[in-house]
CSV table of C-alpha atoms in Angstrom, one decimal:
chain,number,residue,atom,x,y,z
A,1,UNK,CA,123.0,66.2,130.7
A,2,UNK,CA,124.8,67.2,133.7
A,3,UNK,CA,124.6,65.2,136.8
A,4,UNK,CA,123.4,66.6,139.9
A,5,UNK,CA,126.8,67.0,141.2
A,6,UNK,CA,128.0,69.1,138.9
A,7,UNK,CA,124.6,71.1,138.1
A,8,UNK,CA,124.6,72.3,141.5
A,9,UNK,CA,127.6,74.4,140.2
A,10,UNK,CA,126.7,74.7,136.5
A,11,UNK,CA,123.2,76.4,137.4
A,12,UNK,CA,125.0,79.2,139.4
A,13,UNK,CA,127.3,79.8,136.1
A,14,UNK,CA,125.0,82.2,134.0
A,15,UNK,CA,125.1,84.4,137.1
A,16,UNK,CA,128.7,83.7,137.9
A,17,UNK,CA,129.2,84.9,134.4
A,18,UNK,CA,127.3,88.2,134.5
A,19,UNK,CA,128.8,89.3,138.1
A,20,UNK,CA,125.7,89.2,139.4
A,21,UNK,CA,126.5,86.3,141.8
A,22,UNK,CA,127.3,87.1,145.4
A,23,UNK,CA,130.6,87.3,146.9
A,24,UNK,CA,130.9,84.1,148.5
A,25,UNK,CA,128.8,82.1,146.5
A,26,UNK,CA,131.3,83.6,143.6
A,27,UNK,CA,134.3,82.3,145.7
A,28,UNK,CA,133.2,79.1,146.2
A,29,UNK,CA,132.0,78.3,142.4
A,30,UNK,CA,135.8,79.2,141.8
A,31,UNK,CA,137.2,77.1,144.0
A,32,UNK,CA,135.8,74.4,142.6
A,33,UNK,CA,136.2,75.0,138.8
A,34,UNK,CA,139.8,75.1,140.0
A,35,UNK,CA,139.3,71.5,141.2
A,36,UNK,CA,136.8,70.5,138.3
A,37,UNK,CA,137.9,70.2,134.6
A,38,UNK,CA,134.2,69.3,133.4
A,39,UNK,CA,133.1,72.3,135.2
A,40,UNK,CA,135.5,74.2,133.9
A,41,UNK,CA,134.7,73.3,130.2
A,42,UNK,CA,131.0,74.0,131.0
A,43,UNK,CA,131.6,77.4,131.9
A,44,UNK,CA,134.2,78.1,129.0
A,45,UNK,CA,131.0,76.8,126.3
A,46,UNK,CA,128.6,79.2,127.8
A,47,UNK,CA,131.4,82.2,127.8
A,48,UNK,CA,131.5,81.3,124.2
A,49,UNK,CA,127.8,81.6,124.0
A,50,UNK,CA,127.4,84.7,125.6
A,51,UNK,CA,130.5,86.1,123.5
A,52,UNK,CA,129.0,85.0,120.1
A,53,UNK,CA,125.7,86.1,120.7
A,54,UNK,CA,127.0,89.4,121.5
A,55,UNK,CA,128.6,89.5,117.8
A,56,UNK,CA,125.6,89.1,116.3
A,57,UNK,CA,124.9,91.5,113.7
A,58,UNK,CA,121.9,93.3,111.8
A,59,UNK,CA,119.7,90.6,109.5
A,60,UNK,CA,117.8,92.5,106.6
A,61,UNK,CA,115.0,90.7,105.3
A,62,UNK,CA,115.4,88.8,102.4
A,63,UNK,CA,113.2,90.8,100.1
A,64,UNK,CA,112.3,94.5,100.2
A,65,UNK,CA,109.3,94.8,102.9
A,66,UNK,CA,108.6,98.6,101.8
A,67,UNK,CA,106.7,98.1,99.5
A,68,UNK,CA,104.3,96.0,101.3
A,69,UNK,CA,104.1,98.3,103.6
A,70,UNK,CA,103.6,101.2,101.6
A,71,UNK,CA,100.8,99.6,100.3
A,72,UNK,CA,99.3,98.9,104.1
A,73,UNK,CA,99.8,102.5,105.6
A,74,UNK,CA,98.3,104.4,102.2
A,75,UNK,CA,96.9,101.9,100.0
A,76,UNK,CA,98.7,101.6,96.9
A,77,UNK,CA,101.8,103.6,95.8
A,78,UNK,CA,99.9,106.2,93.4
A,79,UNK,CA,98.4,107.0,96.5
A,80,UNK,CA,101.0,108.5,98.6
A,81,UNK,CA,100.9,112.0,98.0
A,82,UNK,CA,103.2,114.4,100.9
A,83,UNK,CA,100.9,117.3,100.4
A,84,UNK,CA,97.4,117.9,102.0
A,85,UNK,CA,94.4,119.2,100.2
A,86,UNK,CA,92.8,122.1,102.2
A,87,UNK,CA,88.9,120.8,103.4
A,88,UNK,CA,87.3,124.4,103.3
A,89,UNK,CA,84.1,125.7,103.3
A,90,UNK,CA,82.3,127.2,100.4
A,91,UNK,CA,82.3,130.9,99.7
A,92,UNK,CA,79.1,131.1,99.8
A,93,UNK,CA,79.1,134.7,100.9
A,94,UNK,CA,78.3,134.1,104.3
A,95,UNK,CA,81.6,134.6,105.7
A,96,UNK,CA,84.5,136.5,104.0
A,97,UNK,CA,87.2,134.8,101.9
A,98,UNK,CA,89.9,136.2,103.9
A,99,UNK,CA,89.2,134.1,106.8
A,100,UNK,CA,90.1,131.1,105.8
A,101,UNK,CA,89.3,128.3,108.8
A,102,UNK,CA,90.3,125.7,106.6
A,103,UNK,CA,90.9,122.2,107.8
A,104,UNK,CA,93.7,120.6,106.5
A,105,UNK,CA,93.2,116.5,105.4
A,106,UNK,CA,95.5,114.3,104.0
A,107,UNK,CA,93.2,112.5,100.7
A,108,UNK,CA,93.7,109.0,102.9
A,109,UNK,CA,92.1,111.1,105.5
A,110,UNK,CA,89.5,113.1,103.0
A,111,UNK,CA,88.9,109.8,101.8
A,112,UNK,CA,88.0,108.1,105.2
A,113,UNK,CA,85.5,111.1,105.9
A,114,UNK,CA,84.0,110.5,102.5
A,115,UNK,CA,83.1,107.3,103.2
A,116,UNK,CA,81.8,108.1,106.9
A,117,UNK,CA,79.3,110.5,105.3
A,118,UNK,CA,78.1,107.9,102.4
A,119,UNK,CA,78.1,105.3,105.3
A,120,UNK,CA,76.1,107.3,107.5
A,121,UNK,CA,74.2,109.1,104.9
A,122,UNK,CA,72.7,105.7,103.9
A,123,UNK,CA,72.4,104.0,107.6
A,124,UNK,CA,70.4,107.8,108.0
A,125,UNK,CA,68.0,107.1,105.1
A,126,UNK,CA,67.4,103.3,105.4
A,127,UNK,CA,66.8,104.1,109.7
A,128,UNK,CA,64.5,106.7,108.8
A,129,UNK,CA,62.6,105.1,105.8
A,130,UNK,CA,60.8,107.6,102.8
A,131,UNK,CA,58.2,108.9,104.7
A,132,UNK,CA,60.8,110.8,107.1
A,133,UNK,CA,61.6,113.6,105.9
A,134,UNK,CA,65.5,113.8,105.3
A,135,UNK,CA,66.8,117.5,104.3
A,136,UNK,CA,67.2,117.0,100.1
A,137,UNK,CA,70.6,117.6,99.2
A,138,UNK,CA,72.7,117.6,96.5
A,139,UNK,CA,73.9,114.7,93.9
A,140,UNK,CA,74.5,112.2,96.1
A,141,UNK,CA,77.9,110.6,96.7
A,142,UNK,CA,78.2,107.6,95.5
A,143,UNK,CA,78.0,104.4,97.3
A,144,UNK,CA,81.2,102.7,97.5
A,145,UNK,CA,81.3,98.7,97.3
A,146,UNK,CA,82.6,98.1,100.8
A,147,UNK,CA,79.5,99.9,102.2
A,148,UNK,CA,77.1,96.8,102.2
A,149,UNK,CA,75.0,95.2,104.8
A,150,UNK,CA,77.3,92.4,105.6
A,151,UNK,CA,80.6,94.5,105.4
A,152,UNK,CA,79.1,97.1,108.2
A,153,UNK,CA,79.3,93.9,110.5
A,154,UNK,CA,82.5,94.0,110.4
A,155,UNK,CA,82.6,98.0,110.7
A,156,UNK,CA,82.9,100.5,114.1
A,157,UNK,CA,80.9,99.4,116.9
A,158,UNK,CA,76.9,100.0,117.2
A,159,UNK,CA,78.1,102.7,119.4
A,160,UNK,CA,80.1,104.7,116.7
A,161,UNK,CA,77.6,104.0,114.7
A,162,UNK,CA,75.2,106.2,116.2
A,163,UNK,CA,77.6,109.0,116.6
A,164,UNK,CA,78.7,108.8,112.8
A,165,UNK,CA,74.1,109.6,112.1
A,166,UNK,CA,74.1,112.2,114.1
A,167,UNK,CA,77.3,113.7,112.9
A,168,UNK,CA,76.0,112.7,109.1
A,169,UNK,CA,72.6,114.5,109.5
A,170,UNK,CA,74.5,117.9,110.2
A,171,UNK,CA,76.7,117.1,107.3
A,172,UNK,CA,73.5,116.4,105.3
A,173,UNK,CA,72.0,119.2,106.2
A,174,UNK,CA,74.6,121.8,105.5
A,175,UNK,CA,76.7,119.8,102.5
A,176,UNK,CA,74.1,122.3,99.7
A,177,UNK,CA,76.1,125.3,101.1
A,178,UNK,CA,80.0,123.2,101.5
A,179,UNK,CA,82.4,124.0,98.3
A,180,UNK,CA,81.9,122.0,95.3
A,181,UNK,CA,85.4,121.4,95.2
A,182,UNK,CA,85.1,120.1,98.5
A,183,UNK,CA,82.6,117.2,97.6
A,184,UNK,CA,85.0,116.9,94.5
A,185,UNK,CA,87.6,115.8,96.4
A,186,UNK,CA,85.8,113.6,98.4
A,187,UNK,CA,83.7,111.7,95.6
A,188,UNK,CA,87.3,110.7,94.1
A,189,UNK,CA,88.8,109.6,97.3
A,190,UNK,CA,86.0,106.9,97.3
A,191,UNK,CA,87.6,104.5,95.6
A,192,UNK,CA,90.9,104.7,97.6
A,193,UNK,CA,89.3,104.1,101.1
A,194,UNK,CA,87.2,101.3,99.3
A,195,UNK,CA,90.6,99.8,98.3
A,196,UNK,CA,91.7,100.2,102.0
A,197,UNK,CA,88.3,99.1,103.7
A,198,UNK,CA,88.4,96.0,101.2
A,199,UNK,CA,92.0,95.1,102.2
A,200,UNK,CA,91.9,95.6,105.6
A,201,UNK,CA,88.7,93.5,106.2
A,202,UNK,CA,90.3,91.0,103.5
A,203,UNK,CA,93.5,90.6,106.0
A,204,UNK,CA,90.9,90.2,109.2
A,205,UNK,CA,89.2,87.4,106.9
A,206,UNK,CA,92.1,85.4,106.3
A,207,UNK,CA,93.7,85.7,110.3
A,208,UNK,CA,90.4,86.8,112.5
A,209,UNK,CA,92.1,86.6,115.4
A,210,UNK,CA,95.5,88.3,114.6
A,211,UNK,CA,95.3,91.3,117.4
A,212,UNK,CA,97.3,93.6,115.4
A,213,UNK,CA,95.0,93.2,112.5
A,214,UNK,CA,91.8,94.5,114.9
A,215,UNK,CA,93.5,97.1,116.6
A,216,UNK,CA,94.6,98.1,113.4
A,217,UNK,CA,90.9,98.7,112.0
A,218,UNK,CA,89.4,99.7,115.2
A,219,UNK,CA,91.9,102.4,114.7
A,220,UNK,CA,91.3,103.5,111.4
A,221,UNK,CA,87.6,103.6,112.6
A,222,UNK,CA,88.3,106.0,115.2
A,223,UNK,CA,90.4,108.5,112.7
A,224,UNK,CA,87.8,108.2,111.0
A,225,UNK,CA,85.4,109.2,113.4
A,226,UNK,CA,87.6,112.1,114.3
A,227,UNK,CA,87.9,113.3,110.5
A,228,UNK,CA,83.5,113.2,110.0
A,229,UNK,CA,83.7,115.3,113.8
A,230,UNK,CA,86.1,117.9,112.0
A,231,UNK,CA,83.8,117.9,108.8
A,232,UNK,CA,81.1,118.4,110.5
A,233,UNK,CA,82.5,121.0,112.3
A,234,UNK,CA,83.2,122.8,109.1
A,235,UNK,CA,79.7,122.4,107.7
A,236,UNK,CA,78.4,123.7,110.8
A,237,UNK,CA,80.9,126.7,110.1
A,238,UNK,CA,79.7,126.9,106.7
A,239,UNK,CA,76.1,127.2,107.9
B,1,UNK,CA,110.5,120.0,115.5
B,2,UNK,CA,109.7,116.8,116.7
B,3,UNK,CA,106.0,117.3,117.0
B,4,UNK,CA,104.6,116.8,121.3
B,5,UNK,CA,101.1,116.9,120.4
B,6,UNK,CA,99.3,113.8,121.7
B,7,UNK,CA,100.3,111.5,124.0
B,8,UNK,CA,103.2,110.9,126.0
B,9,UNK,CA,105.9,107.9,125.5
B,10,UNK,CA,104.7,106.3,128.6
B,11,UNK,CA,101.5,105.8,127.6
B,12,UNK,CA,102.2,104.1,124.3
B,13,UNK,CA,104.5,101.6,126.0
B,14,UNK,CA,102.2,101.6,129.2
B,15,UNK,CA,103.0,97.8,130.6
B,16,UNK,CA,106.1,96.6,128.5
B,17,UNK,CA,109.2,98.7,127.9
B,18,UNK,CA,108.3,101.8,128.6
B,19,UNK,CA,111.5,102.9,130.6
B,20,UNK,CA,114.8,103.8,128.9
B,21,UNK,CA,116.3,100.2,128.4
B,22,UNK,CA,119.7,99.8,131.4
B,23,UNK,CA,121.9,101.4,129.7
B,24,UNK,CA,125.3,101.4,131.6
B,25,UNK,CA,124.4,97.6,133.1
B,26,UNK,CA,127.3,96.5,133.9
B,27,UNK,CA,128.1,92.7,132.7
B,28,UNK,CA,129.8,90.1,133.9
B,29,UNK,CA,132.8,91.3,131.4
B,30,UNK,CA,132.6,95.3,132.7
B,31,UNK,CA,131.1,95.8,129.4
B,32,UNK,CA,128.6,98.6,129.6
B,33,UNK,CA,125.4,97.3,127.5
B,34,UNK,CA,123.4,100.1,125.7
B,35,UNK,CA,120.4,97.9,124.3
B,36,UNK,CA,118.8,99.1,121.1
B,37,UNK,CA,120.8,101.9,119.7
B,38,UNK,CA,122.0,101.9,116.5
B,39,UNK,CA,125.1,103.5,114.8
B,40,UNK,CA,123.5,105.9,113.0
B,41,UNK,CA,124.3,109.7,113.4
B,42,UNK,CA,121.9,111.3,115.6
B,43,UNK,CA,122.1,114.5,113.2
B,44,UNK,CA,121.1,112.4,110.2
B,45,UNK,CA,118.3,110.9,112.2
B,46,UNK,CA,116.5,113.7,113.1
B,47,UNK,CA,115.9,115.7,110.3
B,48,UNK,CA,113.6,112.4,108.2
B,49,UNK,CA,112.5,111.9,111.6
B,50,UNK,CA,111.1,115.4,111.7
B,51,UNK,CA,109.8,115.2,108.4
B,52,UNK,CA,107.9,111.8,108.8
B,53,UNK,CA,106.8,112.9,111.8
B,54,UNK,CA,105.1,115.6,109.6
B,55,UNK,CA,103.5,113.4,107.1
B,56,UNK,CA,106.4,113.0,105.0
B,57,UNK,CA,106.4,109.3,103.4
B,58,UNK,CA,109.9,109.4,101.6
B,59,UNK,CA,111.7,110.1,104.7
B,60,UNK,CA,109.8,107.3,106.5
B,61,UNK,CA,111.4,105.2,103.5
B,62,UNK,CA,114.3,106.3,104.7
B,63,UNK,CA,114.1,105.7,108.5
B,64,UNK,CA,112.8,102.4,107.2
B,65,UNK,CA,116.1,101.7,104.9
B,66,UNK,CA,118.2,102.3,108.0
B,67,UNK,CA,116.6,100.5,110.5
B,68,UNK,CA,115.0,97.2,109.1
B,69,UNK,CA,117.7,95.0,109.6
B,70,UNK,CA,117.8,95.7,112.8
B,71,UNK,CA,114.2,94.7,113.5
B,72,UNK,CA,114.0,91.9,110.9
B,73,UNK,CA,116.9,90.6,113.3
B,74,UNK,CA,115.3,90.9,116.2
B,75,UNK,CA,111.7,89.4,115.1
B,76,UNK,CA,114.0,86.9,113.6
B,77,UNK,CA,115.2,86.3,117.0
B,78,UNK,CA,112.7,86.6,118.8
B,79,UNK,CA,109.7,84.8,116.5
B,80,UNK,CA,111.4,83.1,114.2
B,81,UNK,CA,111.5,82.9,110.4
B,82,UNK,CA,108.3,82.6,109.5
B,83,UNK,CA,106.7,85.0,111.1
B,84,UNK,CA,109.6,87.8,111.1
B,85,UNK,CA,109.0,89.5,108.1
B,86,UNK,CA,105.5,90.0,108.9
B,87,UNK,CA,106.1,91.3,112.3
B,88,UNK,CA,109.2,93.9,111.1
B,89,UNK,CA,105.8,94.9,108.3
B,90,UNK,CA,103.8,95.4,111.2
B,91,UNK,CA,106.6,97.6,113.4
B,92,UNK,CA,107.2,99.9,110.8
B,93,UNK,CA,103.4,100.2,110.4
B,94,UNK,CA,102.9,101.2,114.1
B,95,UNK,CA,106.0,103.0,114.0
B,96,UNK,CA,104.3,105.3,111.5
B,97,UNK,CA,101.2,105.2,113.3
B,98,UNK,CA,102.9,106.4,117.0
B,99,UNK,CA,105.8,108.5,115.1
B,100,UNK,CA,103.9,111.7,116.2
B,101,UNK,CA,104.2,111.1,119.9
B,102,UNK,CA,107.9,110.5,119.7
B,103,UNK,CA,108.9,113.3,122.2
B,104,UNK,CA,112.7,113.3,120.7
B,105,UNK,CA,113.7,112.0,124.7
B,106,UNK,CA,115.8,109.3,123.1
B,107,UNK,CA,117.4,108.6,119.9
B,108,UNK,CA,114.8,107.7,116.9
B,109,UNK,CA,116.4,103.5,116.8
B,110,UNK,CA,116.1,103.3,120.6
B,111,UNK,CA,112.2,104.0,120.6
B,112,UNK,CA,111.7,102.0,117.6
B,113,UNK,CA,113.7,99.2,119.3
B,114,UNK,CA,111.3,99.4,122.3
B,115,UNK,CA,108.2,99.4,120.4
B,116,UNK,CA,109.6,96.4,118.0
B,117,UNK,CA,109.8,94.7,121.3
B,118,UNK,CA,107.0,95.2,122.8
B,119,UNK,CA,104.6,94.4,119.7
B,120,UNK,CA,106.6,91.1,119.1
B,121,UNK,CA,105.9,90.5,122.5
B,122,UNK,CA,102.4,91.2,122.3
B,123,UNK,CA,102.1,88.7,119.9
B,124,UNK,CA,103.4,85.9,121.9
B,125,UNK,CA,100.0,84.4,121.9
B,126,UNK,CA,100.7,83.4,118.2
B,127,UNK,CA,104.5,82.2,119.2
B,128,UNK,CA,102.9,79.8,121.7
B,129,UNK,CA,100.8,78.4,119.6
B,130,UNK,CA,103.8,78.0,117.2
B,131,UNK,CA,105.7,76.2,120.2
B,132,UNK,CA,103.1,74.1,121.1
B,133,UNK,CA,103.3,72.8,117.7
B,134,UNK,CA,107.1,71.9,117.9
B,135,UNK,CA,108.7,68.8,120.4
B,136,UNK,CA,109.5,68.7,124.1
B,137,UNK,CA,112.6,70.4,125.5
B,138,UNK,CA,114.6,67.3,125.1
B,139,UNK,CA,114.0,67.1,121.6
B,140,UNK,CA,114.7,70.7,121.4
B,141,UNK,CA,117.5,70.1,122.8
B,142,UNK,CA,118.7,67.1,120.2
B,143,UNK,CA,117.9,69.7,117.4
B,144,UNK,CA,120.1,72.4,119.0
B,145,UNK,CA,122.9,70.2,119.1
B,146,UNK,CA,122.4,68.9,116.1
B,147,UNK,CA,125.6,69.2,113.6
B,148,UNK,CA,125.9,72.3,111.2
B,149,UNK,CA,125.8,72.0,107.9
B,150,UNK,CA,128.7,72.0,106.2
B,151,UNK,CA,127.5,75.2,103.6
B,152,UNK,CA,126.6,77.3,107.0
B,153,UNK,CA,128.7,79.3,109.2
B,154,UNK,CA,129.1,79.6,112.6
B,155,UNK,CA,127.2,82.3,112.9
B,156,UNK,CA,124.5,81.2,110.6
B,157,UNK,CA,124.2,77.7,112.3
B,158,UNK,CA,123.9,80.0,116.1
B,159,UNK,CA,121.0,81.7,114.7
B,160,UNK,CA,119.4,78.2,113.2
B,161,UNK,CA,120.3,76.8,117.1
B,162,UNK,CA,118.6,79.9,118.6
B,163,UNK,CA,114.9,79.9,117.0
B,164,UNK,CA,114.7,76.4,118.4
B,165,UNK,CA,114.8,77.5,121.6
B,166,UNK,CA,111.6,77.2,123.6
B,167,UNK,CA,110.1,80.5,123.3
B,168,UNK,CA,110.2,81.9,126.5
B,169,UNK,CA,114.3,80.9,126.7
B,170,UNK,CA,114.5,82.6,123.4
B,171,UNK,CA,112.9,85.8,123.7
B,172,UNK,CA,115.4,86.3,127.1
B,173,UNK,CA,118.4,85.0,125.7
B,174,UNK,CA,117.7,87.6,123.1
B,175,UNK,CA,117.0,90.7,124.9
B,176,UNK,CA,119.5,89.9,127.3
B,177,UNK,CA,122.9,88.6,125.8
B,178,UNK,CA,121.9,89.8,122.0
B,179,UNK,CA,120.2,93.0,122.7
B,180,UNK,CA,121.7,94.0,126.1
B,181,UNK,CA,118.5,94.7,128.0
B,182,UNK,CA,118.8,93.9,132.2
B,183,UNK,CA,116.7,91.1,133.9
B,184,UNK,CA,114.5,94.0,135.7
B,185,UNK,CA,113.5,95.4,131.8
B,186,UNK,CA,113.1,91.9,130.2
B,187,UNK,CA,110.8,90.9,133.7
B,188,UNK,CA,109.1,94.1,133.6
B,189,UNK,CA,108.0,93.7,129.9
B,190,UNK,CA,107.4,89.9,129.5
B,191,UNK,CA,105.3,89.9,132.8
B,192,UNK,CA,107.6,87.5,134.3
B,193,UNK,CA,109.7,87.6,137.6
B,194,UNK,CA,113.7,88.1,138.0
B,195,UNK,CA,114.1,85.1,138.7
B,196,UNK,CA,111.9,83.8,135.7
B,197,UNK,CA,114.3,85.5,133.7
B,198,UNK,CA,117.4,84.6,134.9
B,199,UNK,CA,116.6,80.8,134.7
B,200,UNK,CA,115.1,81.1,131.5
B,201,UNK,CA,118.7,83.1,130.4
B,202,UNK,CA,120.4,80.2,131.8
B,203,UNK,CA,118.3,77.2,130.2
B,204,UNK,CA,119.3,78.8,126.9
B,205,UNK,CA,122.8,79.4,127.2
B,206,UNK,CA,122.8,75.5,128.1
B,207,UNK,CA,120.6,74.7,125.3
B,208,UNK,CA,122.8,76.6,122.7
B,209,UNK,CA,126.7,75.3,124.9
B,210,UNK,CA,126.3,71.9,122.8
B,211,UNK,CA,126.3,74.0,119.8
B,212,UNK,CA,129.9,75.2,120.5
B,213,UNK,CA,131.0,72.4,121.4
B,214,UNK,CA,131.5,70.2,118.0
């Protein structure tokens, strides 16, 4: 440790180093390293500190990260196609082929919609009970895993919640008229945002109070939100 | 085209590094310091930055290939070993997440620099925790000093020396002599004051002197 003598001097060397000390302060600090040989090594170790961390390279991890986070942006790898699959309505007559308005979802993002509707489709029924009547539709999708009473604790908040029935009862009601291939795709995209759902609440399980993690599903939420507003936009189309 | 849509650079990086890192500072050696750019040809860069930006998952590969060892260095640096893979996972992640409001203003590393900074920051709250698991500063100290091992190299040992820096001495020794931000940019994005900065810069160097000194 230095002594008090000398760390009046040593505490101005930092600054002394990167120019940033002022004139005369600058002056005197070299007036006395010419007069102090402990000084002066002090100031030579940190000049060698500043000059090695300024050498220091790139460090790549020591094992291949991409394909952890391949798995956490899409999944798993099968499931990282580069193409979209066009969301369109059915031609059901009531509007002319020729005019496509056709939104365009990724199959993460099909996927995520998918499970909005089965989400909200079921919150819809069990709110409403049997003896409301609910519009009959077609087969209905199928109920993925993740979608249970104790996972929706940890899904979108009561607020979203809400927004997803309402945007689920104009899905419900139009989905007999939407494009077979349509409900296709999003009864086999399912299982891939049940994967994703079950992983992500899995992480948040194991470090609840990692930030990232939260943010990170509150987001997915809210695309998912968005992607059930554009679906429903397109079964209102198709009505 | 770089896709605009969506929101602007200065509202992703609202609070922490949100302005272009002080480029041209000029050091104590005249050495003008251009923080967080990489080496790679801004030609090459574009075009898989354009492409992920679309949706494109190979050239995100790529863009990851070229850049993660500079940010596995830095959240080595920065948050040490243990946590530093997981925090270079979790750049890339929101890398890939924001890449659509990268307006093209800068070069593709120099934004991704920025936001690596500003999410390990962000999860300083789990680096504290880490420190307040480790000794005082005079024991810090003793470890810094301690001998290298005779397999390491000088480099190797300075890197060992520097994660046992107190956190907050770390993460400005860092950004400052590694990464060549200035004392306003490090202030601005770890919520502390110049002056903060400069004596936290200053208790590291000290920290780390005994290191060269064997």
């Amino acid at each position: 440790m230095m002594n008090d003598l000398h760390s009046r001097w040593t505490d101005q060397f930092s600054e002394y180093l990167d120019g940033s000390l002022g004139a005369e302060d600058r002056r005197a600090v070299e007036e006395h390293l010419a007069g102090c040989a402990r000084c002066a090594a002090v100031l030579s170790d940190l000049r060698g500190v500043v000059d090695l961390a300024r050498s220091l390279g790139d460090v790549p991890p020591a094992r291949d990260l991409w394909p952890d986070i391949a798995a956490r942006l899409w999944s798993s790898p099968e499931e990282r196609p580069t193409e979209v699959i066009p969301l369109h309505t059915g031609h059901t007559g009531h509007r002319p082929q020729a005019e496509p308005r056709g939104v365009y979802m990724s199959r993460r993002q099909l996927a995520a919609a998918a499970v909005i509707v089965a989400m909200a489709s079921a919150a819809a029924t069990w709110a409403l009970g049997p003896g409301i009547a609910v519009r009959p539709v077609g087969t209905p999708l199928p109920m993925p895993a993740a979608v249970s009473p104790a996972a929706t604790e940890e899904g979108p908040p009561p607020a979203m919640a809400d927004e997803l029935a309402h945007l689920e009862a104009t899905l419900n009601a139009a989905r007999d008229r939407l494009d077979p291939t349509t409900v296709r795709i999003l009864e086999k995209n399912l299982d891939v945002i049940d994967r994703a759902i079950q992983d992500s609440r899995k992480a948040l399980a194991t470090d609840p109070a990692n930030p990232f993690l939260r943010e990170h599903l509150d987001r997915a939420y809210q695309d998912k939100v968005d992607y059930l507003r554009e679906a429903a936009g397109i079964a209102e189309w198709a009505g | 085209m770089v896709r605009t849509a969506g929101r602007v650079s200065q509202e992703i990086l609202p609070t922490r590094l949100a302005s272009p890192p002080s480029n041209g500072v000029k050091m104590g050696d005249g050495k003008p310091r251009n923080p967080g750019t990489w080496s790679v040809p801004a030609y090459a860069e574009t075009s898989d930055v354009e492409r992920a930006a679309g949706g494109d998952h190979d050239a995100f590969e790529r863009l990851y290939r070229e850049h993660v060892g500079r940010v596995h260095a830095l959240a080595l640096r920065m948050a040490g070993a243990e946590v530093a893979e997981d925090f270079t996972q979790e750049v890339f992640i929101r890398a890939w997440e924001k890449l659509r409001t990268f307006r093209g203003e800068s070069r593709f590393g120099t934004w991704l620099h920025r936001l690596a900074v500003n999410h390990i920051l962000s999860r300083r709250e789990t680096m504290r925790k880490r420190e307040a698991r480790q000794v005082g500063s005079e024991g810090i100290l003793d470890r810094v000093s301690a001998p290298p091992t005779r397999s390491s190299g000088l480099a190797l040992d300075f890197e060992a020396a520097m994660e046992r820096l107190p956190d907050g001495a770390r993460q400005v020794f860092v950004l400052y002599d590694v990464e060549g931000y200035g004392h306003d940019d490090i202030a601005k994005a770890m919520g502390i004051s110049v002056g903060t900065s400069k004596s936290q810069l200053h208790r590291a160097r000290m920290l780390l002197r005994g290191h060269l000194n064997r």
